[in-house]
Amino acid sequence: MTILRTDMIPRPVNFLRLVWLLVMLWFELCTFYHHTASCPWPDAAFTSPGMLTAPPTHVLLVADPQILDRRSYPDRPPWLVRLSQFIVDLNIRKSWRAARRRRPDSVVFIGDMMDNGRVDMSDEEYGRYIRRFKSIFTSDSSLPMHYIPGNHDIGLGGSSPSYRFSDHARERYLSSFGPLNQRIALGNHTVLLIDAPSLVDEDRERANAGVSYAEWSPTHPESTTAFVHTFMQDVDHAEHDARILFTHVPLSRPEGASCGPLRERGTIRQGRGLGYQNLLTPQASQFLLQSMRPAIIFSGDDHDYCEYVHTLPATDAKRPSPPISVPEITVKSFSMAMGIRRPGYQLLSLIPPSSFPDSQTFAHAPCLLPDQLGIYLSIYIPLIVASLLALLLSNIWRSCTRHSSPSSQPTDWTSLNPRDSAEADYDLPPPSAWRFKEFPRAAWSRTCTFTACGRRRRLTISRSALLGPLIAFFWTGETAKADVAQKRRGVLKGFALDVCNVAWVPLAVFVGVAWWVW
């Protein structure tokens, strides 16, 4: 009996198409949602009976997104700056879209929203910069978003002739993001958002003038020092009032203090340079701790995660008690371009402190985002090398089989095409073969009729119509005649065509994902 052979030739290019499609979909989109889904709100910390009679207030904390602009990489050529800006913006958009799936009740940005918001630029350019930030961090109007200034937003210290800070940086911040210092309520907690860069400058000027914080405040009523001093006078510290402090610049701590196991490398050390200061001074830190007496502090600026516990003496001298511990959490940067491999954010859950005066009424958890640089270096580049090697070897093998075989068709191949010059040798089964399933039955199909444009129409859906194109695209490849033509092109030309046939699939996925999140 003559053997019938299909006229479709499997090719590695189709398998690589499928591999690249799955890899790109996962690492360009799905992994972001997987990371956020695997980091739930820390509501499980409220384990006492009756503590979750009402849903907690959920606050999303975002630190140092630092949206890039044309000045961010002065040593790179303009085309590379644009490419870097596009890649980082796309990464932040995907991270933000995934983080919003946690459905927070409020969002707090812990400073440095823009990389060069402090730089001297025209109002038109600053307006475009702000609109780009708003387009990246889109949200519903029902979602409250609060901001505190960072040193990249309003400046810190003096500038230089080559990198000049704008004299209108603070006014621009006020018009775009709101007050420099704020006191708000979230989940029945008092939340204090302070302007740490201004406090750094004020503290240096105050120290040079040789006056105390109490003497400085009346002469500078709009300063951060005055805001803190006013809060200290207005609040009764004896009352149970859970307070949360947000400051862009972390508070002072001993040199070399550990940041905990979640930090990628090193620790936070005091340092100062053009437009930055790593930590507040010990005097300013104690001023904030003693005046506000927060239950917890969240800071940014460092870009990496850090946990440190400050201590405060007890306020009641008549009742000796141990010092009060005040944890400070330095939140990871939300951007892949800030010198860390794993960007991140913080989740904060709050329950009313008045209902549970003897229990901790807040819980927080750090969340990590995908290592985008690691995806490029450890996934894409090795897969590109493996794909190129597989395609090259495939074309070498195809070329060798062409030269070693006297005919492109095997001796047992029979064509069912009447146009073929070879004599047809049909070996049809007897009619009784249908009964014994020696001959394939008709494939599954469904037919439906409908009326369109005044005429009745019939639509037939079959398994081959549904699966045929996918199988042809991902596995069966080209026809035997096309495969013969591929052999005749030679190794290099065939290799180049195969590379093009594979490459457009990941490029199409990348463009599609970018278009969807933009």
PDB file of C-alpha atoms in Angstrom, residues 132-377:
ATOM      1  CA  ARG A 132       3.723  63.295  31.258  1.00  0.00           C
ATOM      2  CA  PHE A 133       3.841  62.433  34.953  1.00  0.00           C
ATOM      3  CA  LYS A 134       0.052  62.648  35.206  1.00  0.00           C
ATOM      4  CA  SER A 135      -0.373  60.478  32.096  1.00  0.00           C
ATOM      5  CA  ILE A 136       1.844  57.771  33.614  1.00  0.00           C
ATOM      6  CA  PHE A 137       0.143  57.767  37.025  1.00  0.00           C
ATOM      7  CA  THR A 138      -3.415  57.904  35.775  1.00  0.00           C
ATOM      8  CA  SER A 139      -6.201  57.241  38.249  1.00  0.00           C
ATOM      9  CA  ASP A 140      -9.882  57.720  38.817  1.00  0.00           C
ATOM     10  CA  SER A 141     -10.953  61.051  40.240  1.00  0.00           C
ATOM     11  CA  SER A 142     -12.341  59.145  43.229  1.00  0.00           C
ATOM     12  CA  LEU A 143      -8.865  57.977  44.298  1.00  0.00           C
ATOM     13  CA  PRO A 144      -7.190  60.544  46.623  1.00  0.00           C
ATOM     14  CA  MET A 145      -3.515  61.101  45.829  1.00  0.00           C
ATOM     15  CA  HIS A 146      -1.223  62.964  48.224  1.00  0.00           C
ATOM     16  CA  TYR A 147       2.298  64.206  47.578  1.00  0.00           C
ATOM     17  CA  ILE A 148       5.290  65.414  49.565  1.00  0.00           C
ATOM     18  CA  PRO A 149       8.192  67.253  47.900  1.00  0.00           C
ATOM     19  CA  GLY A 150      11.565  65.679  47.274  1.00  0.00           C
ATOM     20  CA  ASN A 151      14.899  67.285  46.568  1.00  0.00           C
ATOM     21  CA  HIS A 152      14.464  66.548  42.832  1.00  0.00           C
ATOM     22  CA  ASP A 153      11.110  68.348  42.893  1.00  0.00           C
ATOM     23  CA  ILE A 154      11.975  71.632  44.623  1.00  0.00           C
ATOM     24  CA  GLY A 155      15.752  71.512  45.085  1.00  0.00           C
ATOM     25  CA  LEU A 156      17.965  71.333  48.150  1.00  0.00           C
ATOM     26  CA  GLY A 157      20.904  73.596  48.861  1.00  0.00           C
ATOM     27  CA  GLY A 158      22.566  75.625  46.136  1.00  0.00           C
ATOM     28  CA  SER A 159      22.874  74.877  42.442  1.00  0.00           C
ATOM     29  CA  SER A 160      25.751  75.233  40.002  1.00  0.00           C
ATOM     30  CA  PRO A 161      26.179  77.141  36.722  1.00  0.00           C
ATOM     31  CA  SER A 162      25.929  73.916  34.737  1.00  0.00           C
ATOM     32  CA  TYR A 163      22.961  72.601  36.727  1.00  0.00           C
ATOM     33  CA  ARG A 164      20.881  75.555  37.814  1.00  0.00           C
ATOM     34  CA  PHE A 165      17.823  75.204  40.014  1.00  0.00           C
ATOM     35  CA  SER A 166      14.742  77.214  39.148  1.00  0.00           C
ATOM     36  CA  ASP A 167      13.779  80.143  41.358  1.00  0.00           C
ATOM     37  CA  HIS A 168      10.155  79.122  40.798  1.00  0.00           C
ATOM     38  CA  ALA A 169      10.530  75.437  41.723  1.00  0.00           C
ATOM     39  CA  ARG A 170       8.419  75.724  44.876  1.00  0.00           C
ATOM     40  CA  GLU A 171       5.709  77.775  43.184  1.00  0.00           C
ATOM     41  CA  ARG A 172       5.526  75.242  40.374  1.00  0.00           C
ATOM     42  CA  TYR A 173       5.280  72.407  42.880  1.00  0.00           C
ATOM     43  CA  LEU A 174       2.447  74.176  44.730  1.00  0.00           C
ATOM     44  CA  SER A 175       0.458  74.623  41.533  1.00  0.00           C
ATOM     45  CA  SER A 176       1.034  71.040  40.360  1.00  0.00           C
ATOM     46  CA  PHE A 177       1.045  68.876  43.502  1.00  0.00           C
ATOM     47  CA  GLY A 178      -0.377  70.908  46.370  1.00  0.00           C
ATOM     48  CA  PRO A 179       0.923  72.181  49.737  1.00  0.00           C
ATOM     49  CA  LEU A 180       4.509  71.609  50.818  1.00  0.00           C
ATOM     50  CA  ASN A 181       3.417  70.616  54.349  1.00  0.00           C
ATOM     51  CA  GLN A 182       0.109  68.920  55.095  1.00  0.00           C
ATOM     52  CA  ARG A 183      -1.844  67.400  57.931  1.00  0.00           C
ATOM     53  CA  ILE A 184      -4.490  64.962  56.750  1.00  0.00           C
ATOM     54  CA  ALA A 185      -6.530  62.084  58.165  1.00  0.00           C
ATOM     55  CA  LEU A 186      -6.385  58.533  56.780  1.00  0.00           C
ATOM     56  CA  GLY A 187      -8.228  55.706  58.503  1.00  0.00           C
ATOM     57  CA  ASN A 188      -8.727  57.884  61.630  1.00  0.00           C
ATOM     58  CA  HIS A 189      -4.959  58.356  61.864  1.00  0.00           C
ATOM     59  CA  THR A 190      -3.265  61.737  61.826  1.00  0.00           C
ATOM     60  CA  VAL A 191      -0.941  61.773  58.830  1.00  0.00           C
ATOM     61  CA  LEU A 192       1.778  64.413  58.656  1.00  0.00           C
ATOM     62  CA  LEU A 193       3.387  65.137  55.282  1.00  0.00           C
ATOM     63  CA  ILE A 194       6.408  67.406  55.699  1.00  0.00           C
ATOM     64  CA  ASP A 195       8.719  69.253  53.329  1.00  0.00           C
ATOM     65  CA  ALA A 196      12.025  67.619  54.283  1.00  0.00           C
ATOM     66  CA  PRO A 197      14.272  69.381  51.679  1.00  0.00           C
ATOM     67  CA  SER A 198      13.207  72.765  53.029  1.00  0.00           C
ATOM     68  CA  LEU A 199      13.787  71.541  56.584  1.00  0.00           C
ATOM     69  CA  VAL A 200      17.368  70.649  55.626  1.00  0.00           C
ATOM     70  CA  ASP A 201      17.993  74.186  54.317  1.00  0.00           C
ATOM     71  CA  GLU A 202      16.211  75.774  57.284  1.00  0.00           C
ATOM     72  CA  ASP A 203      18.188  73.698  59.766  1.00  0.00           C
ATOM     73  CA  ARG A 204      21.481  74.836  58.280  1.00  0.00           C
ATOM     74  CA  GLU A 205      20.426  78.496  58.301  1.00  0.00           C
ATOM     75  CA  ARG A 206      19.058  78.197  61.849  1.00  0.00           C
ATOM     76  CA  ALA A 207      22.274  76.608  63.094  1.00  0.00           C
ATOM     77  CA  ASN A 208      24.354  79.342  61.450  1.00  0.00           C
ATOM     78  CA  ALA A 209      22.165  81.974  63.106  1.00  0.00           C
ATOM     79  CA  GLY A 210      22.590  80.277  66.477  1.00  0.00           C
ATOM     80  CA  VAL A 211      18.874  80.235  67.386  1.00  0.00           C
ATOM     81  CA  SER A 212      16.588  77.474  68.615  1.00  0.00           C
ATOM     82  CA  TYR A 213      13.682  75.951  66.720  1.00  0.00           C
ATOM     83  CA  ALA A 214      11.244  77.826  68.954  1.00  0.00           C
ATOM     84  CA  GLU A 215      12.962  81.125  68.139  1.00  0.00           C
ATOM     85  CA  TRP A 216      13.169  80.340  64.404  1.00  0.00           C
ATOM     86  CA  SER A 217       9.482  79.508  63.901  1.00  0.00           C
ATOM     87  CA  PRO A 218       7.881  82.933  64.590  1.00  0.00           C
ATOM     88  CA  THR A 219      10.203  84.690  62.145  1.00  0.00           C
ATOM     89  CA  HIS A 220       9.577  82.110  59.406  1.00  0.00           C
ATOM     90  CA  PRO A 221       5.837  81.296  59.613  1.00  0.00           C
ATOM     91  CA  GLU A 222       5.745  79.479  56.230  1.00  0.00           C
ATOM     92  CA  SER A 223       8.649  77.184  57.037  1.00  0.00           C
ATOM     93  CA  THR A 224       8.559  73.464  57.795  1.00  0.00           C
ATOM     94  CA  THR A 225       9.937  74.264  61.243  1.00  0.00           C
ATOM     95  CA  ALA A 226       6.934  76.494  61.943  1.00  0.00           C
ATOM     96  CA  PHE A 227       4.539  73.785  60.687  1.00  0.00           C
ATOM     97  CA  VAL A 228       6.048  71.238  63.085  1.00  0.00           C
ATOM     98  CA  HIS A 229       6.182  73.716  65.975  1.00  0.00           C
ATOM     99  CA  THR A 230       2.537  74.690  65.453  1.00  0.00           C
ATOM    100  CA  PHE A 231       1.469  71.054  65.456  1.00  0.00           C
ATOM    101  CA  MET A 232       3.372  70.471  68.720  1.00  0.00           C
ATOM    102  CA  GLN A 233       1.526  73.360  70.376  1.00  0.00           C
ATOM    103  CA  ASP A 234      -1.924  72.375  69.091  1.00  0.00           C
ATOM    104  CA  VAL A 235      -1.860  68.673  69.972  1.00  0.00           C
ATOM    105  CA  ASP A 236      -2.190  67.091  73.379  1.00  0.00           C
ATOM    106  CA  HIS A 237       0.451  64.376  73.430  1.00  0.00           C
ATOM    107  CA  ALA A 238      -1.235  62.658  76.367  1.00  0.00           C
ATOM    108  CA  GLU A 239      -4.173  61.684  74.186  1.00  0.00           C
ATOM    109  CA  HIS A 240      -4.066  58.430  72.291  1.00  0.00           C
ATOM    110  CA  ASP A 241      -3.691  59.658  68.729  1.00  0.00           C
ATOM    111  CA  ALA A 242      -1.848  57.419  66.284  1.00  0.00           C
ATOM    112  CA  ARG A 243       0.318  59.575  64.029  1.00  0.00           C
ATOM    113  CA  ILE A 244       2.118  58.660  60.854  1.00  0.00           C
ATOM    114  CA  LEU A 245       4.974  60.827  59.591  1.00  0.00           C
ATOM    115  CA  PHE A 246       6.023  61.036  55.950  1.00  0.00           C
ATOM    116  CA  THR A 247       9.355  62.644  55.113  1.00  0.00           C
ATOM    117  CA  HIS A 248      11.303  62.367  51.902  1.00  0.00           C
ATOM    118  CA  VAL A 249      14.726  62.537  53.595  1.00  0.00           C
ATOM    119  CA  PRO A 250      15.270  59.758  56.186  1.00  0.00           C
ATOM    120  CA  LEU A 251      15.992  60.615  59.796  1.00  0.00           C
ATOM    121  CA  SER A 252      19.466  60.433  61.314  1.00  0.00           C
ATOM    122  CA  ARG A 253      20.824  57.159  62.674  1.00  0.00           C
ATOM    123  CA  PRO A 254      24.246  55.874  63.802  1.00  0.00           C
ATOM    124  CA  GLU A 255      26.835  55.416  61.075  1.00  0.00           C
ATOM    125  CA  GLY A 256      26.629  51.965  59.551  1.00  0.00           C
ATOM    126  CA  ALA A 257      23.287  51.074  61.157  1.00  0.00           C
ATOM    127  CA  SER A 258      21.762  47.954  59.623  1.00  0.00           C
ATOM    128  CA  CYS A 259      18.809  48.277  57.265  1.00  0.00           C
ATOM    129  CA  GLY A 260      17.581  44.708  57.613  1.00  0.00           C
ATOM    130  CA  PRO A 261      17.628  41.693  55.297  1.00  0.00           C
ATOM    131  CA  LEU A 262      15.381  43.136  52.584  1.00  0.00           C
ATOM    132  CA  ARG A 263      17.935  45.715  51.466  1.00  0.00           C
ATOM    133  CA  GLU A 264      19.830  44.907  48.278  1.00  0.00           C
ATOM    134  CA  ARG A 265      23.198  46.258  49.392  1.00  0.00           C
ATOM    135  CA  GLY A 266      24.947  48.521  51.914  1.00  0.00           C
ATOM    136  CA  THR A 267      23.212  50.887  54.277  1.00  0.00           C
ATOM    137  CA  ILE A 268      22.236  54.578  54.492  1.00  0.00           C
ATOM    138  CA  ARG A 269      25.165  56.797  55.366  1.00  0.00           C
ATOM    139  CA  GLN A 270      25.240  60.512  55.942  1.00  0.00           C
ATOM    140  CA  GLY A 271      26.432  62.451  52.950  1.00  0.00           C
ATOM    141  CA  ARG A 272      25.804  65.716  51.186  1.00  0.00           C
ATOM    142  CA  GLY A 273      26.369  67.017  47.683  1.00  0.00           C
ATOM    143  CA  LEU A 274      24.887  69.102  44.906  1.00  0.00           C
ATOM    144  CA  GLY A 275      21.144  69.057  45.494  1.00  0.00           C
ATOM    145  CA  TYR A 276      20.986  66.227  48.034  1.00  0.00           C
ATOM    146  CA  GLN A 277      21.558  65.200  51.652  1.00  0.00           C
ATOM    147  CA  ASN A 278      21.219  61.531  52.585  1.00  0.00           C
ATOM    148  CA  LEU A 279      19.934  62.016  56.141  1.00  0.00           C
ATOM    149  CA  LEU A 280      18.490  64.751  58.298  1.00  0.00           C
ATOM    150  CA  THR A 281      20.815  66.074  60.953  1.00  0.00           C
ATOM    151  CA  PRO A 282      20.570  64.574  64.472  1.00  0.00           C
ATOM    152  CA  GLN A 283      19.125  67.876  65.733  1.00  0.00           C
ATOM    153  CA  ALA A 284      16.403  68.016  63.062  1.00  0.00           C
ATOM    154  CA  SER A 285      15.597  64.340  63.589  1.00  0.00           C
ATOM    155  CA  GLN A 286      15.123  64.760  67.315  1.00  0.00           C
ATOM    156  CA  PHE A 287      13.058  67.888  66.679  1.00  0.00           C
ATOM    157  CA  LEU A 288      10.643  65.876  64.538  1.00  0.00           C
ATOM    158  CA  LEU A 289      10.520  62.907  66.909  1.00  0.00           C
ATOM    159  CA  GLN A 290       9.986  64.972  70.048  1.00  0.00           C
ATOM    160  CA  SER A 291       7.486  67.370  68.454  1.00  0.00           C
ATOM    161  CA  MET A 292       5.332  64.902  66.535  1.00  0.00           C
ATOM    162  CA  ARG A 293       5.926  61.644  68.428  1.00  0.00           C
ATOM    163  CA  PRO A 294       4.830  59.497  65.484  1.00  0.00           C
ATOM    164  CA  ALA A 295       3.902  55.840  65.764  1.00  0.00           C
ATOM    165  CA  ILE A 296       5.710  55.076  62.499  1.00  0.00           C
ATOM    166  CA  ILE A 297       7.730  56.977  59.884  1.00  0.00           C
ATOM    167  CA  PHE A 298       7.881  56.419  56.127  1.00  0.00           C
ATOM    168  CA  SER A 299      10.691  57.976  54.102  1.00  0.00           C
ATOM    169  CA  GLY A 300      12.171  57.778  50.626  1.00  0.00           C
ATOM    170  CA  ASP A 301      15.132  59.310  48.754  1.00  0.00           C
ATOM    171  CA  ASP A 302      17.545  56.380  49.250  1.00  0.00           C
ATOM    172  CA  HIS A 303      15.827  54.240  46.550  1.00  0.00           C
ATOM    173  CA  ASP A 304      16.526  50.989  48.446  1.00  0.00           C
ATOM    174  CA  TYR A 305      14.564  49.431  51.296  1.00  0.00           C
ATOM    175  CA  CYS A 306      15.582  50.091  54.889  1.00  0.00           C
ATOM    176  CA  GLU A 307      14.139  49.389  58.341  1.00  0.00           C
ATOM    177  CA  TYR A 308      15.420  51.229  61.398  1.00  0.00           C
ATOM    178  CA  VAL A 309      13.948  51.775  64.872  1.00  0.00           C
ATOM    179  CA  HIS A 310      14.326  55.123  66.651  1.00  0.00           C
ATOM    180  CA  THR A 311      13.870  55.419  70.422  1.00  0.00           C
ATOM    181  CA  LEU A 312      12.092  58.132  72.358  1.00  0.00           C
ATOM    182  CA  PRO A 313      12.048  58.660  76.140  1.00  0.00           C
ATOM    183  CA  ALA A 314       8.696  58.294  77.877  1.00  0.00           C
ATOM    184  CA  THR A 315       6.732  61.524  78.321  1.00  0.00           C
ATOM    185  CA  ASP A 316       5.265  60.793  81.760  1.00  0.00           C
ATOM    186  CA  ALA A 317       7.967  61.435  84.353  1.00  0.00           C
ATOM    187  CA  LYS A 318       5.704  60.289  87.224  1.00  0.00           C
ATOM    188  CA  ARG A 319       5.322  56.856  85.676  1.00  0.00           C
ATOM    189  CA  PRO A 320       8.645  55.384  84.691  1.00  0.00           C
ATOM    190  CA  SER A 321       8.324  53.369  81.504  1.00  0.00           C
ATOM    191  CA  PRO A 322      10.678  52.018  78.856  1.00  0.00           C
ATOM    192  CA  PRO A 323      11.584  54.189  75.869  1.00  0.00           C
ATOM    193  CA  ILE A 324       9.153  54.314  72.986  1.00  0.00           C
ATOM    194  CA  SER A 325      10.219  52.580  69.787  1.00  0.00           C
ATOM    195  CA  VAL A 326       9.427  54.402  66.529  1.00  0.00           C
ATOM    196  CA  PRO A 327      10.067  52.325  63.396  1.00  0.00           C
ATOM    197  CA  GLU A 328      11.108  54.070  60.202  1.00  0.00           C
ATOM    198  CA  ILE A 329      10.577  52.408  56.828  1.00  0.00           C
ATOM    199  CA  THR A 330      12.483  53.730  53.817  1.00  0.00           C
ATOM    200  CA  VAL A 331      10.381  52.686  50.834  1.00  0.00           C
ATOM    201  CA  LYS A 332      11.943  51.305  47.672  1.00  0.00           C
ATOM    202  CA  SER A 333      11.946  53.362  44.497  1.00  0.00           C
ATOM    203  CA  PHE A 334       9.121  52.649  42.065  1.00  0.00           C
ATOM    204  CA  SER A 335      11.463  53.058  39.091  1.00  0.00           C
ATOM    205  CA  MET A 336      13.823  50.566  37.452  1.00  0.00           C
ATOM    206  CA  ALA A 337      16.321  53.380  36.730  1.00  0.00           C
ATOM    207  CA  MET A 338      17.282  54.234  40.320  1.00  0.00           C
ATOM    208  CA  GLY A 339      20.244  51.900  40.821  1.00  0.00           C
ATOM    209  CA  ILE A 340      18.365  48.905  42.267  1.00  0.00           C
ATOM    210  CA  ARG A 341      17.474  45.622  40.581  1.00  0.00           C
ATOM    211  CA  ARG A 342      14.044  45.188  42.169  1.00  0.00           C
ATOM    212  CA  PRO A 343      11.814  48.291  42.341  1.00  0.00           C
ATOM    213  CA  GLY A 344       8.946  48.209  44.795  1.00  0.00           C
ATOM    214  CA  TYR A 345       6.265  49.941  46.804  1.00  0.00           C
ATOM    215  CA  GLN A 346       4.692  49.685  50.266  1.00  0.00           C
ATOM    216  CA  LEU A 347       1.208  48.657  51.362  1.00  0.00           C
ATOM    217  CA  LEU A 348      -0.252  50.232  54.508  1.00  0.00           C
ATOM    218  CA  SER A 349      -3.432  49.041  56.269  1.00  0.00           C
ATOM    219  CA  LEU A 350      -5.095  51.165  58.967  1.00  0.00           C
ATOM    220  CA  ILE A 351      -7.890  50.502  61.481  1.00  0.00           C
ATOM    221  CA  PRO A 352      -9.397  53.143  63.823  1.00  0.00           C
ATOM    222  CA  PRO A 353      -7.096  53.662  66.843  1.00  0.00           C
ATOM    223  CA  SER A 354      -9.921  54.915  69.074  1.00  0.00           C
ATOM    224  CA  SER A 355     -11.599  51.495  68.950  1.00  0.00           C
ATOM    225  CA  PHE A 356      -8.429  49.594  69.862  1.00  0.00           C
ATOM    226  CA  PRO A 357      -6.298  51.853  72.107  1.00  0.00           C
ATOM    227  CA  ASP A 358      -4.148  48.987  73.366  1.00  0.00           C
ATOM    228  CA  SER A 359      -3.439  47.394  69.987  1.00  0.00           C
ATOM    229  CA  GLN A 360      -1.327  48.363  67.008  1.00  0.00           C
ATOM    230  CA  THR A 361      -3.700  49.895  64.496  1.00  0.00           C
ATOM    231  CA  PHE A 362      -1.468  49.890  61.439  1.00  0.00           C
ATOM    232  CA  ALA A 363       0.275  47.193  59.431  1.00  0.00           C
ATOM    233  CA  HIS A 364       2.584  47.541  56.453  1.00  0.00           C
ATOM    234  CA  ALA A 365       4.247  45.250  53.928  1.00  0.00           C
ATOM    235  CA  PRO A 366       6.911  45.831  51.256  1.00  0.00           C
ATOM    236  CA  CYS A 367       6.139  44.601  47.755  1.00  0.00           C
ATOM    237  CA  LEU A 368       8.654  43.932  44.993  1.00  0.00           C
ATOM    238  CA  LEU A 369       8.235  44.531  41.282  1.00  0.00           C
ATOM    239  CA  PRO A 370       9.911  42.562  38.461  1.00  0.00           C
ATOM    240  CA  ASP A 371      13.640  42.845  37.865  1.00  0.00           C
ATOM    241  CA  GLN A 372      13.406  44.417  34.423  1.00  0.00           C
ATOM    242  CA  LEU A 373      17.164  44.550  33.885  1.00  0.00           C
ATOM    243  CA  GLY A 374      17.421  40.911  34.949  1.00  0.00           C
ATOM    244  CA  ILE A 375      14.729  40.002  32.420  1.00  0.00           C
ATOM    245  CA  TYR A 376      16.762  41.647  29.664  1.00  0.00           C
ATOM    246  CA  LEU A 377      20.077  40.105  30.726  1.00  0.00           C
TER     247      LEU A 377
END
